[in-house]
Short mmCIF file of C-alpha atoms in Angstrom, two decimals:
data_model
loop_
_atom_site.label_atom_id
_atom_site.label_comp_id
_atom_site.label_asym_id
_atom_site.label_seq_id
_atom_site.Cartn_x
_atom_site.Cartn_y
_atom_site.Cartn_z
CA UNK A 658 77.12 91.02 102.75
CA UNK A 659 76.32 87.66 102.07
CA UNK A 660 75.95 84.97 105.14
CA UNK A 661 79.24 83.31 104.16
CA UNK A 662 80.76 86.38 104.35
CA UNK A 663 79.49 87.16 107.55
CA UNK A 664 81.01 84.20 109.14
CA UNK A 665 84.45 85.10 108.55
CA UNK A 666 86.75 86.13 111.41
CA UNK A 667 88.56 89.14 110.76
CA UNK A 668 92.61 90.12 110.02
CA UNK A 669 93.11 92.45 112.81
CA UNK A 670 96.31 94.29 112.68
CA UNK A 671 97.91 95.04 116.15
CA UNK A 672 100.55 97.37 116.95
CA UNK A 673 103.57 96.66 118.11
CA UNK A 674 106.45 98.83 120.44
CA UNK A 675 109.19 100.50 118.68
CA UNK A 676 111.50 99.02 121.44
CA UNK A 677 112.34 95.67 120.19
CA UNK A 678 115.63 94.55 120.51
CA UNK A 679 117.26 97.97 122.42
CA UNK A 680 118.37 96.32 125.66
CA UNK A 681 117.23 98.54 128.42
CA UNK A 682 114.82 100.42 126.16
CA UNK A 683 111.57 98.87 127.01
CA UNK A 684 108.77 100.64 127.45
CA UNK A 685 105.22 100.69 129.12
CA UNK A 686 102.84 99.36 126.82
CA UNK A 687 100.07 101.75 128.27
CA UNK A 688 102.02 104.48 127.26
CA UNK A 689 102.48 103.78 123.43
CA UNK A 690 99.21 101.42 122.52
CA UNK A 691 95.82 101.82 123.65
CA UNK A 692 94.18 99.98 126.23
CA UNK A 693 91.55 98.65 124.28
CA UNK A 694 94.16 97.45 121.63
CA UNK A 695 96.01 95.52 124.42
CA UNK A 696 92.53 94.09 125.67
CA UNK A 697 91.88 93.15 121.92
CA UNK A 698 95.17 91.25 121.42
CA UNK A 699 94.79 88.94 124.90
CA UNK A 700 91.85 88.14 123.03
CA UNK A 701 93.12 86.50 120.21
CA UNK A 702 93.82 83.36 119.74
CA UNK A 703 95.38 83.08 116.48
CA UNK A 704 98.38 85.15 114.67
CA UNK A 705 100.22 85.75 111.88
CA UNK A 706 103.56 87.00 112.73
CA UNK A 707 107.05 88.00 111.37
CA UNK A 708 108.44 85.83 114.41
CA UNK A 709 107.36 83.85 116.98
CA UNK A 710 109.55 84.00 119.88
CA UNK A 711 109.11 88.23 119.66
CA UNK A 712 105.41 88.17 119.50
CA UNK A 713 105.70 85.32 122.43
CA UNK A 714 107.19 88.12 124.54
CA UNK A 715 104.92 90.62 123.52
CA UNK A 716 102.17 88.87 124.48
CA UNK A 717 103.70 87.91 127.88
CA UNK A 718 104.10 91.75 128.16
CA UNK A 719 99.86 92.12 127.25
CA UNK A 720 99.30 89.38 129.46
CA UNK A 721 100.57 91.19 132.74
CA UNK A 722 98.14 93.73 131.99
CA UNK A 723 95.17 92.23 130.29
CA UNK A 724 95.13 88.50 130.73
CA UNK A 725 95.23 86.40 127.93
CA UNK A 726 92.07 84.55 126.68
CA UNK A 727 93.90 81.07 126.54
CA UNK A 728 97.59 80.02 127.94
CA UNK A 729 100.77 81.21 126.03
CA UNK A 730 101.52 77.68 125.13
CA UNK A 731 97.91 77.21 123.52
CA UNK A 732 97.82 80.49 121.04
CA UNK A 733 98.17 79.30 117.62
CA UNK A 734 101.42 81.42 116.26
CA UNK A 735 102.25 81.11 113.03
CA UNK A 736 105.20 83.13 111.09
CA UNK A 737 104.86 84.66 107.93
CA UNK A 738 106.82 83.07 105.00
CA UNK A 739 110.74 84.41 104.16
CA UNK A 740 110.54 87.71 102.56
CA UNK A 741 113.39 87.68 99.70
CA UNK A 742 116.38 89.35 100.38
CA UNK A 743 117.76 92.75 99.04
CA UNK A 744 114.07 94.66 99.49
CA UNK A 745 112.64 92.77 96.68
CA UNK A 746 108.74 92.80 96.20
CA UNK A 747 106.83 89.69 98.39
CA UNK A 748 105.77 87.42 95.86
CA UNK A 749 105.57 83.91 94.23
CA UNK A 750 103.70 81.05 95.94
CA UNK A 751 100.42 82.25 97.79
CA UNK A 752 99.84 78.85 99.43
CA UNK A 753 101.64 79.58 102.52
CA UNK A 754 100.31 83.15 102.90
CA UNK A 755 96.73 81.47 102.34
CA UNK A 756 97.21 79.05 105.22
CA UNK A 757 97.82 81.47 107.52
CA UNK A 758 94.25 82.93 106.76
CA UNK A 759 92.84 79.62 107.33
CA UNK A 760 91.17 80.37 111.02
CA UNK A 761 89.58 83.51 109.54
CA UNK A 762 87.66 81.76 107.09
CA UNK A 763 87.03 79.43 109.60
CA UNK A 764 85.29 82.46 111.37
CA UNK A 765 88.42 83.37 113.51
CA UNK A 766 90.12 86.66 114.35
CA UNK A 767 93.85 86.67 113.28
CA UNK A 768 95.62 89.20 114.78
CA UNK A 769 98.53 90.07 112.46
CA UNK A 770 101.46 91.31 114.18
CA UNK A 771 104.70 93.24 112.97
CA UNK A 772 108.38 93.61 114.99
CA UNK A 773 107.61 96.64 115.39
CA UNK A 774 105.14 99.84 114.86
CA UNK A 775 102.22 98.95 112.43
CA UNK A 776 101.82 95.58 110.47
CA UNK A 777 101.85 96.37 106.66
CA UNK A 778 103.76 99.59 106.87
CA UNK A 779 107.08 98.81 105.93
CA UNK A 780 106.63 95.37 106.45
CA UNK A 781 106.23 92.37 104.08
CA UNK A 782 102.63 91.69 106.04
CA UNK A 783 101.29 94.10 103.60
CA UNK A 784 100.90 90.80 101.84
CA UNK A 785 98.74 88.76 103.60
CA UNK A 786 96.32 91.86 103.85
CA UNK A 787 95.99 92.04 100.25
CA UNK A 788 95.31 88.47 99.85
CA UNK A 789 92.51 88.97 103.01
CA UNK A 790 91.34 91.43 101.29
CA UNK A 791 90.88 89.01 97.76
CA UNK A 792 89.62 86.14 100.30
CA UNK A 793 87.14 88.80 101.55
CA UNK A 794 88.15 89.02 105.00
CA UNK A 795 87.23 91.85 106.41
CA UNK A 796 90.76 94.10 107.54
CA UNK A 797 91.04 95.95 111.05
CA UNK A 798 93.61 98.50 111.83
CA UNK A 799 94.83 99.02 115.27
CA UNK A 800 95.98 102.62 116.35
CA UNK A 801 99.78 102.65 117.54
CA UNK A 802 102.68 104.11 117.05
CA UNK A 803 104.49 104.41 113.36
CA UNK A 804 108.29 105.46 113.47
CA UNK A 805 107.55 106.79 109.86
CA UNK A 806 104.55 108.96 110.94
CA UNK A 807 106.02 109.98 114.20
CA UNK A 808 109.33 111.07 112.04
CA UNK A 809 107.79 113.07 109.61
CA UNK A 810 105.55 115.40 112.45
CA UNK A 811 108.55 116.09 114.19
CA UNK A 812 111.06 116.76 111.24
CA UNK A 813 109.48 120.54 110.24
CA UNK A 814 110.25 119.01 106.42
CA UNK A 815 106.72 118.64 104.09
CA UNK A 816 104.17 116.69 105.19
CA UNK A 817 102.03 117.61 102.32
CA UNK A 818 103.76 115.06 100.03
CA UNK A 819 106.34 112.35 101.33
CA UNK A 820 107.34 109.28 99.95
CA UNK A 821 109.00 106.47 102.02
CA UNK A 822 111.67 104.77 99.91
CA UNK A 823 112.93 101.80 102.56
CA UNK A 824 116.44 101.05 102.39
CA UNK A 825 119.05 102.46 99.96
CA UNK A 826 121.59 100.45 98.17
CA UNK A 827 124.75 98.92 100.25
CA UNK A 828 127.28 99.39 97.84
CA UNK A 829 128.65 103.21 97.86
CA UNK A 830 128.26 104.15 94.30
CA UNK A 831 125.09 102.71 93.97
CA UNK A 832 123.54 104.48 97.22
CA UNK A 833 125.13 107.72 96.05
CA UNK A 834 123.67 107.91 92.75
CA UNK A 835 120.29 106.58 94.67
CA UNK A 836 120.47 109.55 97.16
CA UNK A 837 121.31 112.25 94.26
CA UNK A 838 118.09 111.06 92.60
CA UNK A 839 115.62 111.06 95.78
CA UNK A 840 117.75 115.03 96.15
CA UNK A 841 116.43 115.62 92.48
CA UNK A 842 112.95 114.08 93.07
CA UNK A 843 112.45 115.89 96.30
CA UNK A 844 113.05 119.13 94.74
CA UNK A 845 111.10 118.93 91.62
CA UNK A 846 108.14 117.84 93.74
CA UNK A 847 109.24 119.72 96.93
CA UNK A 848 108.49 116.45 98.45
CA UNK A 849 109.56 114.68 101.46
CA UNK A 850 111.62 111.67 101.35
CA UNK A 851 111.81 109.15 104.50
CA UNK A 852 114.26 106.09 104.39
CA UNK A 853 115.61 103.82 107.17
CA UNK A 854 118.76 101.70 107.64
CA UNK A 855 119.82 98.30 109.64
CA UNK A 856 120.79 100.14 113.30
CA UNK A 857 124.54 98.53 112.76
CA UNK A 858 124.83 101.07 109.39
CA UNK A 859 123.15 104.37 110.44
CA UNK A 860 126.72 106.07 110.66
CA UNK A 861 127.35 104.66 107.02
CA UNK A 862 124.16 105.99 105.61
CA UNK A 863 124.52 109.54 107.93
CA UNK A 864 128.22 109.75 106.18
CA UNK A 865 126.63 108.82 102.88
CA UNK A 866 123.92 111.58 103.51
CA UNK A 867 126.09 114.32 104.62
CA UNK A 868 128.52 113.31 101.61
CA UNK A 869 126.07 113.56 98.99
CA UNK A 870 123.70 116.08 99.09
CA UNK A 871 123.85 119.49 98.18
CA UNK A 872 124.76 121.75 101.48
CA UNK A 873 121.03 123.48 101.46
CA UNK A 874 119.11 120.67 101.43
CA UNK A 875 117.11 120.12 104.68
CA UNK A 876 118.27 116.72 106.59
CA UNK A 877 116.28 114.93 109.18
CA UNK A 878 117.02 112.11 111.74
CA UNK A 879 114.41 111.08 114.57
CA UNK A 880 116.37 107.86 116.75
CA UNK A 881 114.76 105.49 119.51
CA UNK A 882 111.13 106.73 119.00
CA UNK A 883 109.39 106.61 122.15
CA UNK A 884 112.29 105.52 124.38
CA UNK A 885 113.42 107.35 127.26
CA UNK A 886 116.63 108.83 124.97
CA UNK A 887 114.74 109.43 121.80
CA UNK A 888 115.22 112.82 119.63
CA UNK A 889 114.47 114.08 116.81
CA UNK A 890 116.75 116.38 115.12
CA UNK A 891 116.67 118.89 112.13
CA UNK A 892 118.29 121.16 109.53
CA UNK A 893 120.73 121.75 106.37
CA UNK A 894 123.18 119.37 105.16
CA UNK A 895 125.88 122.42 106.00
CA UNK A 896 124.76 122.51 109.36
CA UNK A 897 124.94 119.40 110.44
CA UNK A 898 128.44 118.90 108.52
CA UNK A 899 129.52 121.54 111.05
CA UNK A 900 127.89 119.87 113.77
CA UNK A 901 127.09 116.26 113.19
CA UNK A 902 124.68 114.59 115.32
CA UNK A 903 125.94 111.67 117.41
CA UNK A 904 123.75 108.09 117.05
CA UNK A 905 123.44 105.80 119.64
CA UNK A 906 124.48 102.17 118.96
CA UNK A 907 121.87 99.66 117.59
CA UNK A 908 119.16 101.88 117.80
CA UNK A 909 116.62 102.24 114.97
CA UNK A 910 116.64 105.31 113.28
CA UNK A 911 114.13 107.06 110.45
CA UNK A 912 116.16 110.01 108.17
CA UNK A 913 114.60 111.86 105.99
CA UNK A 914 115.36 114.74 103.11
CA UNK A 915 114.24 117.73 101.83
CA UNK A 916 115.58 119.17 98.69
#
């Protein structure tokens, strides 16, 4: 490593709850991130974040355990640029990523934070860690909790080989033929396949699921991971079309499929 490189802060990538935005639903930090994660972020002075009001209140939620290394006011809080809108790739202009790198090659930690669960995992930060990565700054994970991870344990479906394909098409025809393809894909590979939905259309996408798929493929829904009424539930497409699982109202939710 060369002494230039040495000097660089790092992009440290901190956890966040899975309780944001579930009124009533939050939860102990302690219980969900590790302590020395929680004493690591009321370190930092500088973040990159998907918004800065949230992250505001999750560090107000650090600070009342581990106080914070400067005043709220004082952190430097920057948002990540727009991602474009129907689940397209993060692209175009890298200036505004770049800048919010700045402090680390200024040889500051930037603690990159998601809304929720683990920056870069279904998340357009995965961005700015590739472009750390091509600045040669070095990239720290933070253990906490993924929804996706957490899902898959507790669904009983293959965690061998699982792919997480984000959100599925709005428009009806469109998500059909999407779901009859990730059916087909998931049994020529016997692989797993995770997806997730805006809370507001989880009964959309549970009708579209149950509509769709052939009656002995394997269906999965885990809702309000690590919240006091989370569950996980599990098992063929006939079953649950007997007995269909009720959601709760604008809580996130991960489904997956196994074919």
């Amino acid at each position: 490593m060369t002494a230039t490189a040495a000097r660089k802060g790092r992009l440290i990538l901190v956890p966040n709850t899975l309780d944001f935005g579930i009124e009533g639903g939050a939860v102990d930090l302690r219980l969900v991130i590790p302590d020395d994660v929680l004493r690591c972020a009321a370190g930092l002075q500088h973040w990159a974040a998907e918004n800065a009001k949230t992250t505001r209140a999750f560090l107000k939620r650090v600070d009342a355990l581990h106080p914070l290394s400067r005043p709220l006011q004082e952190l430097q809080i920057q948002e990540l640029p727009r991602p474009p809108k129907g689940g397209k790739p993060v692209t175009g202009d890298d200036a505004a990523w770049q800048a919010l790198l700045a402090p680390a090659l200024d040889g500051h930690d930037v603690g990159l934070i998601s809304e929720a669960g683990l920056p870069a995992v279904a998340d357009p930060g995965a961005r700015l860690v590739a472009l750390a990565h091509l600045a040669g700054i070095p990239v720290l994970p933070l253990s906490g909790p993924s929804s996706l991870l957490m899902a898959l344990a507790a669904s009983g479906l293959n965690g061998q080989s699982f792919a997480f394909v984000g959100y599925l098409p709005v428009e009806a025809a469109s998500r059909t033929a999407r779901l009859k393809e990730l059916e087909q894909l998931s049994q020529r590979f016997q692989q797993t396949q995770l997806m997730i939905e805006t809370p507001y259309r989880n009964e959309a996408l549970l009708d579209a699921l149950l509509a769709s798929l052939r009656p002995e493929t394997r269906l999965t829904l885990s809702c309000g991971l690590t919240l006091a009424q989370g569950f996980s539930c599990s098992g063929t497409v006939a079953q649950w079309r007997k007995k269909r699982p009720a959601l709760p109202d604008k809580v996130p939710a991960v489904f997956g499929l196994l074919a």
